[in-house]
mmCIF file of C-alpha atoms in Angstrom:
data_model
loop_
_atom_site.group_PDB
_atom_site.id
_atom_site.type_symbol
_atom_site.label_atom_id
_atom_site.label_comp_id
_atom_site.label_asym_id
_atom_site.label_seq_id
_atom_site.Cartn_x
_atom_site.Cartn_y
_atom_site.Cartn_z
ATOM 1 C CA MET B 1 -12.750 -19.413 8.368
ATOM 2 C CA SER B 2 -15.667 -18.095 6.350
ATOM 3 C CA ASN B 3 -17.819 -15.063 7.064
ATOM 4 C CA ASP B 4 -20.883 -17.338 6.912
ATOM 5 C CA GLU B 5 -20.026 -18.907 10.251
ATOM 6 C CA SER B 6 -21.698 -17.718 13.441
ATOM 7 C CA ALA B 7 -20.071 -15.162 15.701
ATOM 8 C CA ALA B 8 -19.518 -17.880 18.306
ATOM 9 C CA GLU B 9 -17.717 -20.062 15.738
ATOM 10 C CA ARG B 10 -15.514 -17.156 14.620
ATOM 11 C CA ILE B 11 -14.619 -16.343 18.231
ATOM 12 C CA ALA B 12 -13.832 -19.993 18.962
ATOM 13 C CA TYR B 13 -11.613 -20.119 15.847
ATOM 14 C CA ARG B 14 -9.735 -16.977 16.931
ATOM 15 C CA ARG B 15 -9.159 -18.361 20.413
ATOM 16 C CA GLN B 16 -8.025 -21.750 19.137
ATOM 17 C CA ASN B 17 -5.663 -20.410 16.460
ATOM 18 C CA ALA B 18 -4.288 -17.242 18.041
ATOM 19 C CA VAL B 19 -0.528 -17.248 18.493
ATOM 20 C CA ASP B 20 1.829 -15.674 20.974
ATOM 21 C CA PRO B 21 3.243 -13.052 18.587
ATOM 22 C CA GLU B 22 6.769 -12.938 19.977
ATOM 23 C CA ALA B 23 7.167 -16.724 20.204
ATOM 24 C CA PHE B 24 5.658 -17.233 16.734
ATOM 25 C CA LEU B 25 7.954 -14.683 15.088
ATOM 26 C CA ARG B 26 11.045 -15.870 16.978
ATOM 27 C CA ASP B 27 10.350 -19.481 15.932
ATOM 28 C CA LEU B 28 10.360 -18.310 12.307
ATOM 29 C CA ALA B 29 13.616 -16.349 12.806
ATOM 30 C CA VAL B 30 11.798 -13.147 11.873
ATOM 31 C CA ILE B 31 12.722 -11.269 15.039
ATOM 32 C CA GLU B 32 15.503 -11.421 17.602
ATOM 33 C CA PRO B 33 16.498 -9.460 20.708
ATOM 34 C CA THR B 34 18.530 -6.302 20.238
ATOM 35 C CA ASP B 35 22.115 -6.237 21.493
ATOM 36 C CA GLN B 36 20.909 -4.863 24.812
ATOM 37 C CA ASP B 37 18.193 -7.557 25.045
ATOM 38 C CA GLU B 38 15.659 -4.821 25.867
ATOM 39 C CA ASN B 39 13.751 -4.749 22.602
ATOM 40 C CA LEU B 40 13.144 -6.842 19.529
ATOM 41 C CA GLN B 41 14.337 -6.278 15.983
ATOM 42 C CA PHE B 42 14.068 -7.968 12.615
ATOM 43 C CA THR B 43 16.768 -10.491 11.814
ATOM 44 C CA PRO B 44 19.041 -9.260 8.992
ATOM 45 C CA LYS B 45 17.939 -12.169 6.775
ATOM 46 C CA PHE B 46 14.271 -11.279 7.210
ATOM 47 C CA VAL B 47 14.975 -7.633 6.339
ATOM 48 C CA SER B 48 16.616 -8.786 3.086
ATOM 49 C CA ARG B 49 13.674 -11.022 2.231
ATOM 50 C CA ILE B 50 11.150 -8.267 2.975
ATOM 51 C CA ASP B 51 13.117 -5.832 0.818
ATOM 52 C CA ARG B 52 12.994 -8.290 -2.112
ATOM 53 C CA GLN B 53 9.246 -8.794 -1.638
ATOM 54 C CA LEU B 54 8.705 -5.035 -1.363
ATOM 55 C CA GLU B 55 10.580 -4.457 -4.610
ATOM 56 C CA GLN B 56 8.225 -6.899 -6.316
ATOM 57 C CA VAL B 57 5.108 -5.335 -4.749
ATOM 58 C CA ARG B 58 6.228 -1.871 -5.841
ATOM 59 C CA SER B 59 6.792 -3.041 -9.416
ATOM 60 C CA THR B 60 3.434 -4.838 -9.737
ATOM 61 C CA GLY B 61 1.306 -2.768 -7.367
ATOM 62 C CA VAL B 62 -1.158 -3.963 -4.741
ATOM 63 C CA GLU B 63 -4.159 -5.790 -6.115
ATOM 64 C CA THR B 64 -7.414 -6.926 -4.539
ATOM 65 C CA ALA B 65 -6.027 -10.482 -4.707
ATOM 66 C CA ASP B 66 -3.273 -9.451 -2.260
ATOM 67 C CA ILE B 67 -5.868 -8.130 0.186
ATOM 68 C CA ALA B 68 -8.004 -11.251 -0.226
ATOM 69 C CA VAL B 69 -5.054 -13.509 0.602
ATOM 70 C CA MET B 70 -4.021 -11.332 3.548
ATOM 71 C CA PHE B 71 -7.480 -11.547 5.140
ATOM 72 C CA GLY B 72 -8.447 -15.036 4.015
ATOM 73 C CA VAL B 73 -11.450 -14.038 1.909
ATOM 74 C CA ASP B 74 -12.454 -14.606 -1.691
ATOM 75 C CA GLU B 75 -11.292 -11.836 -4.006
ATOM 76 C CA GLU B 76 -14.892 -11.096 -4.991
ATOM 77 C CA HIS B 77 -15.450 -9.886 -1.399
ATOM 78 C CA VAL B 78 -12.682 -7.261 -1.589
ATOM 79 C CA THR B 79 -13.205 -3.740 -2.886
ATOM 80 C CA GLU B 80 -11.216 -0.567 -2.606
ATOM 81 C CA ALA B 81 -13.052 1.604 -0.081
ATOM 82 C CA ASP B 82 -14.068 5.099 -1.118
ATOM 83 C CA ARG B 83 -12.042 6.982 1.479
ATOM 84 C CA SER B 84 -9.573 9.858 1.529
ATOM 85 C CA TYR B 85 -6.977 7.397 2.866
ATOM 86 C CA THR B 86 -5.771 3.953 1.778
ATOM 87 C CA ALA B 87 -8.514 1.454 2.632
ATOM 88 C CA TYR B 88 -10.066 -1.774 1.407
ATOM 89 C CA LYS B 89 -13.355 -3.372 2.341
ATOM 90 C CA THR B 90 -13.418 -7.125 3.019
ATOM 91 C CA HIS B 91 -17.013 -8.274 3.362
ATOM 92 C CA ALA B 92 -18.444 -5.605 5.703
ATOM 93 C CA THR B 93 -15.152 -4.602 7.365
ATOM 94 C CA VAL B 94 -13.124 -1.617 6.179
ATOM 95 C CA ARG B 95 -9.371 -2.067 6.726
ATOM 96 C CA ASN B 96 -7.252 1.052 6.555
ATOM 97 C CA TRP B 97 -3.589 2.000 6.317
ATOM 98 C CA PRO B 98 -1.951 5.361 7.039
ATOM 99 C CA SER B 99 -0.407 5.377 3.550
ATOM 100 C CA GLU B 100 0.017 3.391 0.368
ATOM 101 C CA ALA B 101 3.567 2.650 1.568
ATOM 102 C CA ALA B 102 2.228 1.005 4.746
ATOM 103 C CA LEU B 103 -0.067 -1.171 2.635
ATOM 104 C CA GLU B 104 2.788 -2.151 0.307
ATOM 105 C CA LEU B 105 4.936 -3.037 3.308
ATOM 106 C CA ASP B 106 2.123 -5.175 4.779
ATOM 107 C CA VAL B 107 1.625 -7.032 1.496
ATOM 108 C CA ALA B 108 5.378 -7.685 1.213
ATOM 109 C CA THR B 109 5.562 -8.901 4.819
ATOM 110 C CA ASP B 110 2.458 -11.052 4.401
ATOM 111 C CA ARG B 111 3.924 -12.655 1.270
ATOM 112 C CA GLU B 112 7.199 -13.396 3.017
ATOM 113 C CA LEU B 113 5.539 -14.881 6.095
ATOM 114 C CA ARG B 114 3.442 -17.112 3.819
ATOM 115 C CA ALA B 115 6.628 -18.222 2.072
ATOM 116 C CA GLU B 116 8.176 -19.013 5.470
ATOM 117 C CA THR B 117 5.380 -21.133 6.960
ATOM 118 C CA ASP B 118 1.944 -22.608 6.346
ATOM 119 C CA ARG B 119 1.124 -21.670 9.938
ATOM 120 C CA TRP B 120 0.687 -18.000 8.932
ATOM 121 C CA ASP B 121 -2.582 -18.921 7.209
ATOM 122 C CA GLU B 122 -3.887 -20.471 10.430
ATOM 123 C CA VAL B 123 -3.371 -17.266 12.422
ATOM 124 C CA PRO B 124 -6.770 -15.521 12.632
ATOM 125 C CA PRO B 125 -7.016 -12.697 10.051
ATOM 126 C CA ARG B 126 -7.578 -9.998 12.681
ATOM 127 C CA GLN B 127 -4.408 -11.060 14.505
ATOM 128 C CA ARG B 128 -2.443 -11.222 11.210
ATOM 129 C CA TYR B 129 -3.536 -7.641 10.494
ATOM 130 C CA ARG B 130 -2.403 -6.495 13.948
ATOM 131 C CA LEU B 131 0.920 -8.329 13.638
ATOM 132 C CA LEU B 132 1.565 -6.723 10.257
ATOM 133 C CA GLN B 133 0.779 -3.316 11.760
ATOM 134 C CA SER B 134 3.223 -3.900 14.618
ATOM 135 C CA LEU B 135 5.964 -5.157 12.319
ATOM 136 C CA ARG B 136 5.900 -1.850 10.418
ATOM 137 C CA SER B 137 7.548 -0.265 13.462
ATOM 138 C CA PHE B 138 10.536 -2.642 13.497
ATOM 139 C CA ARG B 139 12.637 -0.753 10.948
ATOM 140 C CA ASP B 140 15.054 2.032 11.842
ATOM 141 C CA ASP B 141 15.629 2.828 8.184
ATOM 142 C CA CYS B 142 12.973 3.487 5.569
ATOM 143 C CA PRO B 143 12.588 0.533 3.204
ATOM 144 C CA PHE B 144 11.656 2.976 0.426
ATOM 145 C CA CYS B 145 14.414 5.606 0.571
ATOM 146 C CA GLY B 146 16.853 4.508 3.292
ATOM 147 C CA GLY B 147 16.112 7.573 5.440
ATOM 148 C CA SER B 148 15.618 7.489 9.196
ATOM 149 C CA VAL B 149 12.336 6.240 10.611
ATOM 150 C CA SER B 150 11.192 8.206 13.622
ATOM 151 C CA ILE B 151 8.275 8.589 15.982
ATOM 152 C CA GLY B 152 6.348 11.838 16.040
ATOM 153 C CA ASP B 153 2.988 13.244 16.972
ATOM 154 C CA GLU B 154 0.539 15.500 15.266
ATOM 155 C CA THR B 155 -3.079 16.507 15.248
ATOM 156 C CA VAL B 156 -5.200 15.096 12.454
ATOM 157 C CA GLU B 157 -8.763 15.803 11.463
ATOM 158 C CA SER B 158 -11.202 12.913 11.599
ATOM 159 C CA CYS B 159 -14.931 12.611 11.113
ATOM 160 C CA CYS B 160 -15.513 13.521 14.769
ATOM 161 C CA GLY B 161 -13.030 16.364 15.246
ATOM 162 C CA ASP B 162 -9.326 16.822 15.758
ATOM 163 C CA THR B 163 -7.376 13.910 17.233
ATOM 164 C CA GLU B 164 -3.809 13.723 18.494
ATOM 165 C CA VAL B 165 -1.986 10.760 16.949
ATOM 166 C CA VAL B 166 1.441 9.218 17.309
ATOM 167 C CA THR B 167 3.087 8.467 13.982
ATOM 168 C CA VAL B 168 5.938 6.274 12.823
ATOM 169 C CA GLY B 169 7.332 7.364 9.499
ATOM 170 C CA CYS B 170 10.287 8.430 7.431
ATOM 171 C CA GLY B 171 11.569 11.937 8.014
ATOM 172 C CA ASP B 172 13.216 12.024 4.575
ATOM 173 C CA CYS B 173 10.467 10.885 2.190
ATOM 174 C CA ASP B 174 7.500 11.573 4.532
ATOM 175 C CA ARG B 175 6.036 8.088 4.122
ATOM 176 C CA ARG B 176 3.931 7.149 7.128
ATOM 177 C CA PHE B 177 4.008 3.541 8.329
ATOM 178 C CA LEU B 178 1.993 3.609 11.513
ATOM 179 C CA GLU B 179 -0.507 5.908 13.147
ATOM 180 C CA PHE B 180 -2.316 5.402 16.424
ATOM 181 C CA SER B 181 -4.164 7.410 19.026
ATOM 182 C CA ALA B 182 -1.936 9.148 21.541
ATOM 183 C CA ASP B 183 -4.495 8.116 24.177
ATOM 184 C CA SER B 184 -3.703 4.458 23.497
ATOM 185 C CA ILE B 185 -0.191 4.868 24.923
ATOM 186 C CA ARG B 186 -1.023 7.250 27.752
ATOM 187 C CA GLY B 187 -2.942 4.516 29.543
ATOM 188 C CA ALA B 188 -0.195 1.931 29.033
#
């Protein structure tokens, strides 16, 4: 899917190629029900594969080529965004992460999903991005230090004022993996 296509063509592509996230990830043996069958968790094998990928990403670093592959664009259309937080621009869209660790985890997960199936490339880039974001919350232990991952809340300053956010991160090494508006869960 190229950025040169019309909005209608991009929407049609997203509709045609969108996946049911749970079914897609279960089919790949990425996730499974917890013992109580109430929630989902990574399969132990997938955790091991992600950890190996993450080790490689941490040793080589994240490059614009990784972002290009993740979002299905040519590398020449990827630049690091000039922001106070981790962000990259793909064409005209700025993609952001709550930390460098979250980006490294997304790159490792993206690499592993690509190694698992060619179907990952067919998933629309926006949905891949959202799936990667969601998958960051599936670990109980920090993939960087082994500490406990927990949910918290705090007030952060944005361009428009102070905002209350819910965070998912490691209490031991303070790496943040996920951040979202507290309002987004109040209405759920």
